JSON list of C-alpha atoms and ligand atoms in Angstrom, two decimals:
[
{"chain": "G", "resi": 1, "resn": "MET", "atom": "CA", "xyz": [-0.03, -0.01, -0.05]},
{"chain": "G", "resi": 2, "resn": "ARG", "atom": "CA", "xyz": [1.23, 3.51, -0.75]},
{"chain": "G", "resi": 3, "resn": "LYS", "atom": "CA", "xyz": [2.38, 5.57, 2.12]},
{"chain": "G", "resi": 4, "resn": "THR", "atom": "CA", "xyz": [0.14, 8.60, 2.88]},
{"chain": "G", "resi": 5, "resn": "LEU", "atom": "CA", "xyz": [1.86, 11.77, 2.08]},
{"chain": "G", "resi": 6, "resn": "ARG", "atom": "CA", "xyz": [2.14, 14.08, 5.01]},
{"chain": "G", "resi": 7, "resn": "LEU", "atom": "CA", "xyz": [2.08, 17.58, 3.62]},
{"chain": "G", "resi": 8, "resn": "GLY", "atom": "CA", "xyz": [2.66, 20.73, 5.56]},
{"chain": "G", "resi": 9, "resn": "VAL", "atom": "CA", "xyz": [1.38, 24.15, 4.44]},
{"chain": "G", "resi": 10, "resn": "MET", "atom": "CA", "xyz": [2.84, 27.29, 5.71]},
{"chain": "G", "resi": 11, "resn": "GLY", "atom": "CA", "xyz": [0.62, 30.16, 4.59]},
{"chain": "G", "resi": 12, "resn": "GLY", "atom": "CA", "xyz": [1.73, 33.83, 5.13]},
{"chain": "G", "resi": 13, "resn": "THR", "atom": "CA", "xyz": [2.14, 37.13, 3.70]},
{"chain": "G", "resi": 14, "resn": "PHE", "atom": "CA", "xyz": [5.92, 36.72, 3.89]},
{"chain": "G", "resi": 15, "resn": "ASP", "atom": "CA", "xyz": [6.54, 40.35, 3.52]},
{"chain": "G", "resi": 16, "resn": "PRO", "atom": "CA", "xyz": [9.37, 39.48, 4.18]},
{"chain": "G", "resi": 17, "resn": "ILE", "atom": "CA", "xyz": [9.84, 35.83, 4.97]},
{"chain": "G", "resi": 18, "resn": "HIS", "atom": "CA", "xyz": [12.20, 35.55, 8.07]},
{"chain": "G", "resi": 19, "resn": "PHE", "atom": "CA", "xyz": [13.88, 32.91, 10.26]},
{"chain": "G", "resi": 20, "resn": "GLY", "atom": "CA", "xyz": [10.70, 32.52, 12.51]},
{"chain": "G", "resi": 21, "resn": "HIS", "atom": "CA", "xyz": [8.87, 31.21, 9.44]},
{"chain": "G", "resi": 22, "resn": "LEU", "atom": "CA", "xyz": [11.76, 28.93, 8.44]},
{"chain": "G", "resi": 23, "resn": "VAL", "atom": "CA", "xyz": [12.42, 27.64, 11.94]},
{"chain": "G", "resi": 24, "resn": "ALA", "atom": "CA", "xyz": [8.71, 26.83, 12.48]},
{"chain": "G", "resi": 25, "resn": "ALA", "atom": "CA", "xyz": [8.47, 25.02, 9.17]},
{"chain": "G", "resi": 26, "resn": "ASP", "atom": "CA", "xyz": [11.55, 23.01, 9.85]},
{"chain": "G", "resi": 27, "resn": "GLU", "atom": "CA", "xyz": [10.41, 22.18, 13.37]},
{"chain": "G", "resi": 28, "resn": "ALA", "atom": "CA", "xyz": [6.94, 21.12, 12.05]},
{"chain": "G", "resi": 29, "resn": "LEU", "atom": "CA", "xyz": [8.71, 18.94, 9.32]},
{"chain": "G", "resi": 30, "resn": "VAL", "atom": "CA", "xyz": [10.72, 17.14, 12.03]},
{"chain": "G", "resi": 31, "resn": "GLN", "atom": "CA", "xyz": [8.29, 16.95, 14.99]},
{"chain": "G", "resi": 32, "resn": "PHE", "atom": "CA", "xyz": [5.35, 15.85, 12.75]},
{"chain": "G", "resi": 33, "resn": "ASN", "atom": "CA", "xyz": [7.18, 13.64, 10.39]},
{"chain": "G", "resi": 34, "resn": "LEU", "atom": "CA", "xyz": [6.10, 15.60, 7.34]},
{"chain": "G", "resi": 35, "resn": "ASP", "atom": "CA", "xyz": [7.39, 14.67, 3.92]},
{"chain": "G", "resi": 36, "resn": "ARG", "atom": "CA", "xyz": [7.64, 18.36, 2.85]},
{"chain": "G", "resi": 37, "resn": "VAL", "atom": "CA", "xyz": [6.53, 21.87, 3.67]},
{"chain": "G", "resi": 38, "resn": "VAL", "atom": "CA", "xyz": [4.86, 23.99, 0.97]},
{"chain": "G", "resi": 39, "resn": "PHE", "atom": "CA", "xyz": [5.17, 27.80, 1.56]},
{"chain": "G", "resi": 40, "resn": "MET", "atom": "CA", "xyz": [2.13, 29.43, 0.26]},
{"chain": "G", "resi": 41, "resn": "PRO", "atom": "CA", "xyz": [2.41, 33.22, -0.10]},
{"chain": "G", "resi": 42, "resn": "THR", "atom": "CA", "xyz": [-0.93, 34.93, 0.08]},
{"chain": "G", "resi": 43, "resn": "GLY", "atom": "CA", "xyz": [-2.33, 36.73, -2.88]},
{"chain": "G", "resi": 44, "resn": "GLN", "atom": "CA", "xyz": [-4.56, 39.67, -2.17]},
{"chain": "G", "resi": 45, "resn": "PRO", "atom": "CA", "xyz": [-4.45, 39.79, 1.60]},
{"chain": "G", "resi": 46, "resn": "VAL", "atom": "CA", "xyz": [-8.00, 40.24, 2.88]},
{"chain": "G", "resi": 47, "resn": "ARG", "atom": "CA", "xyz": [-7.04, 40.93, 6.37]},
{"chain": "G", "resi": 48, "resn": "LYS", "atom": "CA", "xyz": [-4.07, 43.20, 6.02]},
{"chain": "G", "resi": 49, "resn": "THR", "atom": "CA", "xyz": [-5.56, 45.92, 4.02]},
{"chain": "G", "resi": 50, "resn": "HIS", "atom": "CA", "xyz": [-4.45, 48.73, 6.50]},
{"chain": "G", "resi": 51, "resn": "ARG", "atom": "CA", "xyz": [-0.94, 48.80, 5.04]},
{"chain": "G", "resi": 52, "resn": "HIS", "atom": "CA", "xyz": [0.77, 48.64, 1.65]},
{"chain": "G", "resi": 53, "resn": "VAL", "atom": "CA", "xyz": [1.77, 45.01, 1.08]},
{"chain": "G", "resi": 54, "resn": "SER", "atom": "CA", "xyz": [4.60, 44.29, -1.35]},
{"chain": "G", "resi": 55, "resn": "SER", "atom": "CA", "xyz": [3.81, 42.79, -4.67]},
{"chain": "G", "resi": 56, "resn": "ALA", "atom": "CA", "xyz": [2.95, 39.15, -4.72]},
{"chain": "G", "resi": 57, "resn": "GLU", "atom": "CA", "xyz": [5.86, 38.62, -7.13]},
{"chain": "G", "resi": 58, "resn": "ASP", "atom": "CA", "xyz": [8.35, 40.21, -4.66]},
{"chain": "G", "resi": 59, "resn": "ARG", "atom": "CA", "xyz": [6.87, 38.17, -1.77]},
{"chain": "G", "resi": 60, "resn": "TYR", "atom": "CA", "xyz": [6.91, 34.99, -3.87]},
{"chain": "G", "resi": 61, "resn": "LEU", "atom": "CA", "xyz": [10.59, 35.60, -4.92]},
{"chain": "G", "resi": 62, "resn": "MET", "atom": "CA", "xyz": [11.78, 36.21, -1.41]},
{"chain": "G", "resi": 63, "resn": "THR", "atom": "CA", "xyz": [10.15, 33.07, -0.26]},
{"chain": "G", "resi": 64, "resn": "VAL", "atom": "CA", "xyz": [11.84, 31.11, -3.09]},
{"chain": "G", "resi": 65, "resn": "ILE", "atom": "CA", "xyz": [15.25, 32.60, -2.32]},
{"chain": "G", "resi": 66, "resn": "ALA", "atom": "CA", "xyz": [14.79, 31.81, 1.42]},
{"chain": "G", "resi": 67, "resn": "THR", "atom": "CA", "xyz": [13.72, 28.24, 0.89]},
{"chain": "G", "resi": 68, "resn": "ALA", "atom": "CA", "xyz": [15.96, 27.32, -2.01]},
{"chain": "G", "resi": 69, "resn": "SER", "atom": "CA", "xyz": [18.60, 25.39, -0.17]},
{"chain": "G", "resi": 70, "resn": "ASN", "atom": "CA", "xyz": [16.21, 23.04, 1.63]},
{"chain": "G", "resi": 71, "resn": "PRO", "atom": "CA", "xyz": [15.06, 20.11, -0.40]},
{"chain": "G", "resi": 72, "resn": "ASP", "atom": "CA", "xyz": [12.14, 19.49, 1.89]},
{"chain": "G", "resi": 73, "resn": "PHE", "atom": "CA", "xyz": [10.68, 23.06, 1.36]},
{"chain": "G", "resi": 74, "resn": "GLU", "atom": "CA", "xyz": [8.89, 24.22, -1.76]},
{"chain": "G", "resi": 75, "resn": "VAL", "atom": "CA", "xyz": [6.90, 27.37, -2.72]},
{"chain": "G", "resi": 76, "resn": "SER", "atom": "CA", "xyz": [3.56, 27.39, -4.38]},
{"chain": "G", "resi": 77, "resn": "ARG", "atom": "CA", "xyz": [2.02, 30.06, -6.58]},
{"chain": "G", "resi": 78, "resn": "MET", "atom": "CA", "xyz": [-1.46, 28.76, -6.04]},
{"chain": "G", "resi": 79, "resn": "GLU", "atom": "CA", "xyz": [-2.72, 31.72, -3.94]},
{"chain": "G", "resi": 80, "resn": "ILE", "atom": "CA", "xyz": [-0.83, 34.49, -5.80]},
{"chain": "G", "resi": 81, "resn": "ASP", "atom": "CA", "xyz": [-2.03, 33.21, -9.23]},
{"chain": "G", "resi": 82, "resn": "ARG", "atom": "CA", "xyz": [-5.74, 32.99, -8.07]},
{"chain": "G", "resi": 83, "resn": "PRO", "atom": "CA", "xyz": [-7.58, 36.20, -9.02]},
{"chain": "G", "resi": 84, "resn": "GLY", "atom": "CA", "xyz": [-9.52, 38.02, -6.46]},
{"chain": "G", "resi": 85, "resn": "ASP", "atom": "CA", "xyz": [-9.48, 37.77, -2.75]},
{"chain": "G", "resi": 86, "resn": "THR", "atom": "CA", "xyz": [-7.59, 34.79, -1.35]},
{"chain": "G", "resi": 87, "resn": "TYR", "atom": "CA", "xyz": [-9.03, 32.46, 1.28]},
{"chain": "G", "resi": 88, "resn": "THR", "atom": "CA", "xyz": [-6.87, 29.81, 2.80]},
{"chain": "G", "resi": 89, "resn": "VAL", "atom": "CA", "xyz": [-9.84, 27.51, 3.05]},
{"chain": "G", "resi": 90, "resn": "ASP", "atom": "CA", "xyz": [-10.03, 27.61, -0.78]},
{"chain": "G", "resi": 91, "resn": "THR", "atom": "CA", "xyz": [-6.35, 26.63, -1.00]},
{"chain": "G", "resi": 92, "resn": "MET", "atom": "CA", "xyz": [-6.70, 23.81, 1.37]},
{"chain": "G", "resi": 93, "resn": "THR", "atom": "CA", "xyz": [-9.85, 22.54, -0.53]},
{"chain": "G", "resi": 94, "resn": "ALA", "atom": "CA", "xyz": [-7.80, 22.67, -3.76]},
{"chain": "G", "resi": 95, "resn": "LEU", "atom": "CA", "xyz": [-4.94, 20.77, -2.15]},
{"chain": "G", "resi": 96, "resn": "ARG", "atom": "CA", "xyz": [-7.28, 18.18, -0.80]},
{"chain": "G", "resi": 97, "resn": "ALA", "atom": "CA", "xyz": [-8.81, 17.78, -4.25]},
{"chain": "G", "resi": 98, "resn": "GLN", "atom": "CA", "xyz": [-5.24, 17.61, -5.86]},
{"chain": "G", "resi": 99, "resn": "TYR", "atom": "CA", "xyz": [-3.99, 14.84, -3.50]},
{"chain": "G", "resi": 100, "resn": "GLY", "atom": "CA", "xyz": [-7.27, 13.15, -2.49]},
{"chain": "G", "resi": 101, "resn": "ALA", "atom": "CA", "xyz": [-7.02, 10.54, 0.16]},
{"chain": "G", "resi": 102, "resn": "GLY", "atom": "CA", "xyz": [-3.43, 9.97, -0.47]},
{"chain": "G", "resi": 103, "resn": "ALA", "atom": "CA", "xyz": [-2.31, 12.98, 1.64]},
{"chain": "G", "resi": 104, "resn": "GLU", "atom": "CA", "xyz": [-2.73, 14.24, 5.18]},
{"chain": "G", "resi": 105, "resn": "LEU", "atom": "CA", "xyz": [-2.65, 18.04, 5.24]},
{"chain": "G", "resi": 106, "resn": "PHE", "atom": "CA", "xyz": [-1.07, 20.06, 8.09]},
{"chain": "G", "resi": 107, "resn": "PHE", "atom": "CA", "xyz": [-1.50, 23.81, 8.34]},
{"chain": "G", "resi": 108, "resn": "ILE", "atom": "CA", "xyz": [1.28, 25.38, 10.10]},
{"chain": "G", "resi": 109, "resn": "THR", "atom": "CA", "xyz": [0.65, 28.69, 11.87]},
{"chain": "G", "resi": 110, "resn": "GLY", "atom": "CA", "xyz": [1.47, 30.88, 14.93]},
{"chain": "G", "resi": 111, "resn": "ALA", "atom": "CA", "xyz": [-0.46, 29.92, 17.91]},
{"chain": "G", "resi": 112, "resn": "ASP", "atom": "CA", "xyz": [-2.11, 33.34, 18.16]},
{"chain": "G", "resi": 113, "resn": "ALA", "atom": "CA", "xyz": [-3.23, 32.98, 14.49]},
{"chain": "G", "resi": 114, "resn": "VAL", "atom": "CA", "xyz": [-5.08, 29.72, 15.38]},
{"chain": "G", "resi": 115, "resn": "ARG", "atom": "CA", "xyz": [-7.70, 31.61, 17.39]},
{"chain": "G", "resi": 116, "resn": "GLU", "atom": "CA", "xyz": [-8.09, 34.06, 14.57]},
{"chain": "G", "resi": 117, "resn": "ILE", "atom": "CA", "xyz": [-8.65, 31.25, 12.05]},
{"chain": "G", "resi": 118, "resn": "LEU", "atom": "CA", "xyz": [-11.94, 30.68, 13.72]},
{"chain": "G", "resi": 119, "resn": "THR", "atom": "CA", "xyz": [-13.14, 34.02, 12.56]},
{"chain": "G", "resi": 120, "resn": "TRP", "atom": "CA", "xyz": [-12.20, 33.31, 8.85]},
{"chain": "G", "resi": 121, "resn": "LYS", "atom": "CA", "xyz": [-14.48, 32.42, 6.10]},
{"chain": "G", "resi": 122, "resn": "ASP", "atom": "CA", "xyz": [-15.77, 28.80, 6.41]},
{"chain": "G", "resi": 123, "resn": "ALA", "atom": "CA", "xyz": [-13.82, 28.12, 9.68]},
{"chain": "G", "resi": 124, "resn": "ASP", "atom": "CA", "xyz": [-15.71, 24.83, 10.12]},
{"chain": "G", "resi": 125, "resn": "ARG", "atom": "CA", "xyz": [-14.91, 23.52, 6.76]},
{"chain": "G", "resi": 126, "resn": "PHE", "atom": "CA", "xyz": [-11.22, 24.54, 7.15]},
{"chain": "G", "resi": 127, "resn": "ILE", "atom": "CA", "xyz": [-11.03, 22.77, 10.45]},
{"chain": "G", "resi": 128, "resn": "GLY", "atom": "CA", "xyz": [-12.32, 19.63, 8.83]},
{"chain": "G", "resi": 129, "resn": "LEU", "atom": "CA", "xyz": [-9.64, 19.68, 5.99]},
{"chain": "G", "resi": 130, "resn": "CYS", "atom": "CA", "xyz": [-6.46, 19.66, 8.04]},
{"chain": "G", "resi": 131, "resn": "THR", "atom": "CA", "xyz": [-4.67, 19.35, 11.24]},
{"chain": "G", "resi": 132, "resn": "PHE", "atom": "CA", "xyz": [-3.36, 22.56, 12.66]},
{"chain": "G", "resi": 133, "resn": "ILE", "atom": "CA", "xyz": [0.20, 22.76, 13.84]},
{"chain": "G", "resi": 134, "resn": "ALA", "atom": "CA", "xyz": [0.52, 25.98, 16.05]},
{"chain": "G", "resi": 135, "resn": "ALA", "atom": "CA", "xyz": [3.98, 27.33, 16.82]},
{"chain": "G", "resi": 136, "resn": "THR", "atom": "CA", "xyz": [4.44, 28.66, 20.38]},
{"chain": "G", "resi": 137, "resn": "ARG", "atom": "CA", "xyz": [7.44, 30.15, 22.06]},
{"chain": "G", "resi": 138, "resn": "PRO", "atom": "CA", "xyz": [8.83, 28.34, 25.06]},
{"chain": "G", "resi": 139, "resn": "GLY", "atom": "CA", "xyz": [6.59, 28.96, 28.02]},
{"chain": "G", "resi": 140, "resn": "TYR", "atom": "CA", "xyz": [3.59, 30.18, 25.90]},
{"chain": "G", "resi": 141, "resn": "ASP", "atom": "CA", "xyz": [0.31, 29.77, 27.53]},
{"chain": "G", "resi": 142, "resn": "THR", "atom": "CA", "xyz": [-1.91, 27.95, 25.01]},
{"chain": "G", "resi": 143, "resn": "GLY", "atom": "CA", "xyz": [-4.92, 29.08, 27.02]},
{"chain": "G", "resi": 144, "resn": "LEU", "atom": "CA", "xyz": [-6.31, 25.58, 26.83]},
{"chain": "G", "resi": 145, "resn": "SER", "atom": "CA", "xyz": [-7.45, 25.76, 30.41]},
{"chain": "G", "resi": 146, "resn": "ALA", "atom": "CA", "xyz": [-9.30, 29.03, 29.73]},
{"chain": "G", "resi": 147, "resn": "ALA", "atom": "CA", "xyz": [-12.86, 29.38, 28.63]},
{"chain": "G", "resi": 148, "resn": "SER", "atom": "CA", "xyz": [-11.68, 30.14, 25.13]},
{"chain": "G", "resi": 149, "resn": "ALA", "atom": "CA", "xyz": [-10.46, 26.48, 24.84]},
{"chain": "G", "resi": 150, "resn": "VAL", "atom": "CA", "xyz": [-14.07, 25.36, 23.95]},
{"chain": "G", "resi": 151, "resn": "ALA", "atom": "CA", "xyz": [-13.88, 27.59, 20.84]},
{"chain": "G", "resi": 152, "resn": "LEU", "atom": "CA", "xyz": [-10.46, 26.22, 19.65]},
{"chain": "G", "resi": 153, "resn": "PRO", "atom": "CA", "xyz": [-10.43, 23.73, 16.82]},
{"chain": "G", "resi": 154, "resn": "PRO", "atom": "CA", "xyz": [-10.32, 20.17, 17.83]},
{"chain": "G", "resi": 155, "resn": "ALA", "atom": "CA", "xyz": [-7.28, 19.23, 15.65]},
{"chain": "G", "resi": 156, "resn": "VAL", "atom": "CA", "xyz": [-4.64, 21.63, 16.92]},
{"chain": "G", "resi": 157, "resn": "GLU", "atom": "CA", "xyz": [-1.20, 20.35, 17.76]},
{"chain": "G", "resi": 158, "resn": "TYR", "atom": "CA", "xyz": [1.11, 22.70, 19.61]},
{"chain": "G", "resi": 159, "resn": "MET", "atom": "CA", "xyz": [4.86, 22.86, 18.87]},
{"chain": "G", "resi": 160, "resn": "GLU", "atom": "CA", "xyz": [7.47, 25.00, 20.60]},
{"chain": "G", "resi": 161, "resn": "VAL", "atom": "CA", "xyz": [9.80, 26.95, 18.36]},
{"chain": "G", "resi": 162, "resn": "PRO", "atom": "CA", "xyz": [12.75, 29.09, 19.67]},
{"chain": "G", "resi": 163, "resn": "ALA", "atom": "CA", "xyz": [12.52, 32.11, 17.15]},
{"chain": "G", "resi": 164, "resn": "LEU", "atom": "CA", "xyz": [9.10, 33.37, 17.81]},
{"chain": "G", "resi": 165, "resn": "ALA", "atom": "CA", "xyz": [10.00, 36.94, 18.58]},
{"chain": "G", "resi": 166, "resn": "ILE", "atom": "CA", "xyz": [11.02, 37.67, 14.99]},
{"chain": "G", "resi": 167, "resn": "SER", "atom": "CA", "xyz": [8.17, 39.37, 12.87]},
{"chain": "G", "resi": 168, "resn": "SER", "atom": "CA", "xyz": [7.93, 40.82, 9.39]},
{"chain": "G", "resi": 169, "resn": "SER", "atom": "CA", "xyz": [6.53, 44.08, 10.77]},
{"chain": "G", "resi": 170, "resn": "ASP", "atom": "CA", "xyz": [9.59, 44.59, 12.97]},
{"chain": "G", "resi": 171, "resn": "ILE", "atom": "CA", "xyz": [11.80, 43.83, 10.04]},
{"chain": "G", "resi": 172, "resn": "ARG", "atom": "CA", "xyz": [9.98, 46.29, 7.72]},
{"chain": "G", "resi": 173, "resn": "GLU", "atom": "CA", "xyz": [10.31, 49.02, 10.43]},
{"chain": "G", "resi": 174, "resn": "ARG", "atom": "CA", "xyz": [14.01, 48.20, 10.90]},
{"chain": "G", "resi": 175, "resn": "VAL", "atom": "CA", "xyz": [14.62, 48.47, 7.16]},
{"chain": "G", "resi": 176, "resn": "ARG", "atom": "CA", "xyz": [12.67, 51.79, 7.09]},
{"chain": "G", "resi": 177, "resn": "THR", "atom": "CA", "xyz": [14.66, 53.17, 9.98]},
{"chain": "G", "resi": 178, "resn": "ARG", "atom": "CA", "xyz": [17.96, 51.67, 8.75]},
{"chain": "G", "resi": 179, "resn": "ARG", "atom": "CA", "xyz": [18.50, 49.45, 11.70]},
{"chain": "G", "resi": 180, "resn": "PRO", "atom": "CA", "xyz": [20.10, 45.97, 11.28]},
{"chain": "G", "resi": 181, "resn": "VAL", "atom": "CA", "xyz": [18.10, 43.05, 10.01]},
{"chain": "G", "resi": 182, "resn": "ARG", "atom": "CA", "xyz": [20.99, 40.71, 9.67]},
{"chain": "G", "resi": 183, "resn": "TYR", "atom": "CA", "xyz": [20.46, 37.49, 11.57]},
{"chain": "G", "resi": 184, "resn": "LEU", "atom": "CA", "xyz": [16.76, 38.00, 11.49]},
{"chain": "G", "resi": 185, "resn": "LEU", "atom": "CA", "xyz": [16.33, 36.69, 7.94]},
{"chain": "G", "resi": 186, "resn": "PRO", "atom": "CA", "xyz": [18.39, 34.98, 5.35]},
{"chain": "G", "resi": 187, "resn": "GLU", "atom": "CA", "xyz": [21.04, 37.33, 3.82]},
{"chain": "G", "resi": 188, "resn": "ALA", "atom": "CA", "xyz": [19.89, 36.71, 0.29]},
{"chain": "G", "resi": 189, "resn": "VAL", "atom": "CA", "xyz": [16.44, 38.01, 1.30]},
{"chain": "G", "resi": 190, "resn": "ALA", "atom": "CA", "xyz": [18.00, 41.05, 2.97]},
{"chain": "G", "resi": 191, "resn": "SER", "atom": "CA", "xyz": [19.94, 41.67, -0.39]},
{"chain": "G", "resi": 192, "resn": "TYR", "atom": "CA", "xyz": [16.77, 41.39, -2.33]},
{"chain": "G", "resi": 193, "resn": "ILE", "atom": "CA", "xyz": [15.08, 43.84, 0.00]},
{"chain": "G", "resi": 194, "resn": "ASP", "atom": "CA", "xyz": [17.89, 46.34, -0.49]},
{"chain": "G", "resi": 195, "resn": "LYS", "atom": "CA", "xyz": [18.27, 45.77, -4.24]},
{"chain": "G", "resi": 196, "resn": "ASN", "atom": "CA", "xyz": [14.61, 46.41, -4.88]},
{"chain": "G", "resi": 197, "resn": "GLY", "atom": "CA", "xyz": [14.14, 49.19, -2.30]},
{"chain": "G", "resi": 198, "resn": "LEU", "atom": "CA", "xyz": [11.44, 47.46, -0.43]},
{"chain": "G", "resi": 199, "resn": "TYR", "atom": "CA", "xyz": [10.08, 49.06, 2.87]},
{"chain": "G", "resi": 200, "resn": "GLY", "atom": "CA", "xyz": [12.39, 51.96, 2.27]},
{"chain": "G", "resi": 201, "resn": "GLU", "atom": "CA", "xyz": [10.10, 54.81, 1.22]},
{"chain": "G", "resi": 202, "resn": "PRO", "atom": "CA", "xyz": [10.09, 57.68, 3.74]},
{"chain": "G", "resi": 203, "resn": "GLY", "atom": "CA", "xyz": [6.75, 57.78, 5.71]},
{"chain": "G", "resi": 204, "resn": "ALA", "atom": "CA", "xyz": [5.72, 54.32, 4.29]},
{"chain": "G", "resi": 205, "resn": "ASP", "atom": "CA", "xyz": [3.18, 52.42, 6.31]},
{"chain": "G", "resi": 206, "resn": "ILE", "atom": "CA", "xyz": [4.52, 49.43, 7.86]},
{"chain": "Q", "resi": 301, "resn": "LIG", "atom": "P1", "xyz": [3.50, 40.59, 10.31]},
{"chain": "Q", "resi": 301, "resn": "LIG", "atom": "O1", "xyz": [4.43, 41.10, 11.36]},
{"chain": "Q", "resi": 301, "resn": "LIG", "atom": "O2", "xyz": [3.35, 41.56, 9.14]},
{"chain": "Q", "resi": 301, "resn": "LIG", "atom": "O3", "xyz": [2.11, 40.19, 10.91]},
{"chain": "Q", "resi": 301, "resn": "LIG", "atom": "P2", "xyz": [4.52, 37.96, 10.48]},
{"chain": "Q", "resi": 301, "resn": "LIG", "atom": "O4", "xyz": [5.91, 38.02, 10.83]},
{"chain": "Q", "resi": 301, "resn": "LIG", "atom": "O5", "xyz": [3.55, 37.54, 11.40]},
{"chain": "Q", "resi": 301, "resn": "LIG", "atom": "O6", "xyz": [4.12, 39.29, 9.74]},
{"chain": "Q", "resi": 301, "resn": "LIG", "atom": "P3", "xyz": [3.15, 36.46, 8.35]},
{"chain": "Q", "resi": 301, "resn": "LIG", "atom": "O7", "xyz": [3.58, 36.24, 6.93]},
{"chain": "Q", "resi": 301, "resn": "LIG", "atom": "O8", "xyz": [1.98, 37.20, 8.75]},
{"chain": "Q", "resi": 301, "resn": "LIG", "atom": "O9", "xyz": [4.59, 36.97, 9.20]},
{"chain": "Q", "resi": 301, "resn": "LIG", "atom": "O10", "xyz": [3.12, 35.01, 9.09]},
{"chain": "Q", "resi": 301, "resn": "LIG", "atom": "C1", "xyz": [2.84, 33.75, 8.46]},
{"chain": "Q", "resi": 301, "resn": "LIG", "atom": "C2", "xyz": [2.70, 32.73, 9.45]},
{"chain": "Q", "resi": 301, "resn": "LIG", "atom": "O11", "xyz": [3.81, 32.45, 10.22]},
{"chain": "Q", "resi": 301, "resn": "LIG", "atom": "C3", "xyz": [1.61, 33.02, 10.42]},
{"chain": "Q", "resi": 301, "resn": "LIG", "atom": "O12", "xyz": [0.93, 31.73, 10.66]},
{"chain": "Q", "resi": 301, "resn": "LIG", "atom": "C4", "xyz": [2.32, 33.50, 11.68]},
{"chain": "Q", "resi": 301, "resn": "LIG", "atom": "O13", "xyz": [1.56, 33.16, 12.82]},
{"chain": "Q", "resi": 301, "resn": "LIG", "atom": "C5", "xyz": [3.63, 32.70, 11.51]},
{"chain": "Q", "resi": 301, "resn": "LIG", "atom": "N1", "xyz": [4.74, 33.23, 12.25]},
{"chain": "Q", "resi": 301, "resn": "LIG", "atom": "C6", "xyz": [5.09, 34.61, 12.06]},
{"chain": "Q", "resi": 301, "resn": "LIG", "atom": "N2", "xyz": [6.22, 34.89, 12.78]},
{"chain": "Q", "resi": 301, "resn": "LIG", "atom": "C7", "xyz": [6.60, 33.71, 13.30]},
{"chain": "Q", "resi": 301, "resn": "LIG", "atom": "C8", "xyz": [7.70, 33.32, 14.11]},
{"chain": "Q", "resi": 301, "resn": "LIG", "atom": "N3", "xyz": [8.53, 34.25, 14.57]},
{"chain": "Q", "resi": 301, "resn": "LIG", "atom": "N4", "xyz": [7.75, 32.09, 14.58]},
{"chain": "Q", "resi": 301, "resn": "LIG", "atom": "C9", "xyz": [6.78, 31.22, 14.11]},
{"chain": "Q", "resi": 301, "resn": "LIG", "atom": "N5", "xyz": [5.73, 31.41, 13.37]},
{"chain": "Q", "resi": 301, "resn": "LIG", "atom": "C10", "xyz": [5.59, 32.71, 12.91]},
{"chain": "Q", "resi": 302, "resn": "LIG", "atom": "MG1", "xyz": [1.57, 38.17, 11.75]}
]
């Protein structure tokens, strides 16, 4: 009998991708015995309209550059090539249709984002499609004992990752104010940001 493919999906704006994302994906790969992790840059972000988001192509390319050296990581254009607003549930439905019963899907996300997912379009359907892997930092309170626990999706697995304090918004602010970003993200991504003048415009929203 053919082995079931264990496929991790790491969705994100990746504006820019950083070591927090990469560490979380790698940790999920190992802890949950995944065959590979697909990074899925979002197309038109529906929840981040308050700020300028870099072009899908820039975000896609930074994600490719950052993951290029890892044979277990790949990048999908599925969301960025889909016209209109992107919903992760549609992506997971498409992956489910593509792989059928031959794959188990894992959606890798930050622990805080898991709660937010419940407010997303078709949350119930989303929850039925995959197992959630939620990255927490050491000592993070998952709130499972709190009243909110009843509202959490049943299939959430928590995993500790060490690099959780890194965020794209902090990196964008650092670039804008010319503070160092070295050691927060791959050097080649920092070079791409520099070469293409991302996040640099004076007065730009972060
Ligand atoms: P922003 O600061 O703009 O919100 P971000 O750093 O959170 O950006 P996203 O592209 O929004 O990056 O995140 C994609 C996914 O990665 C989300 O599920 C998020 O929870 C998770 N994530 C973000 N930063 C980290 C990190 N440092 N460690 C682990 N997971 C992370
Ligand atoms: Mg975020």
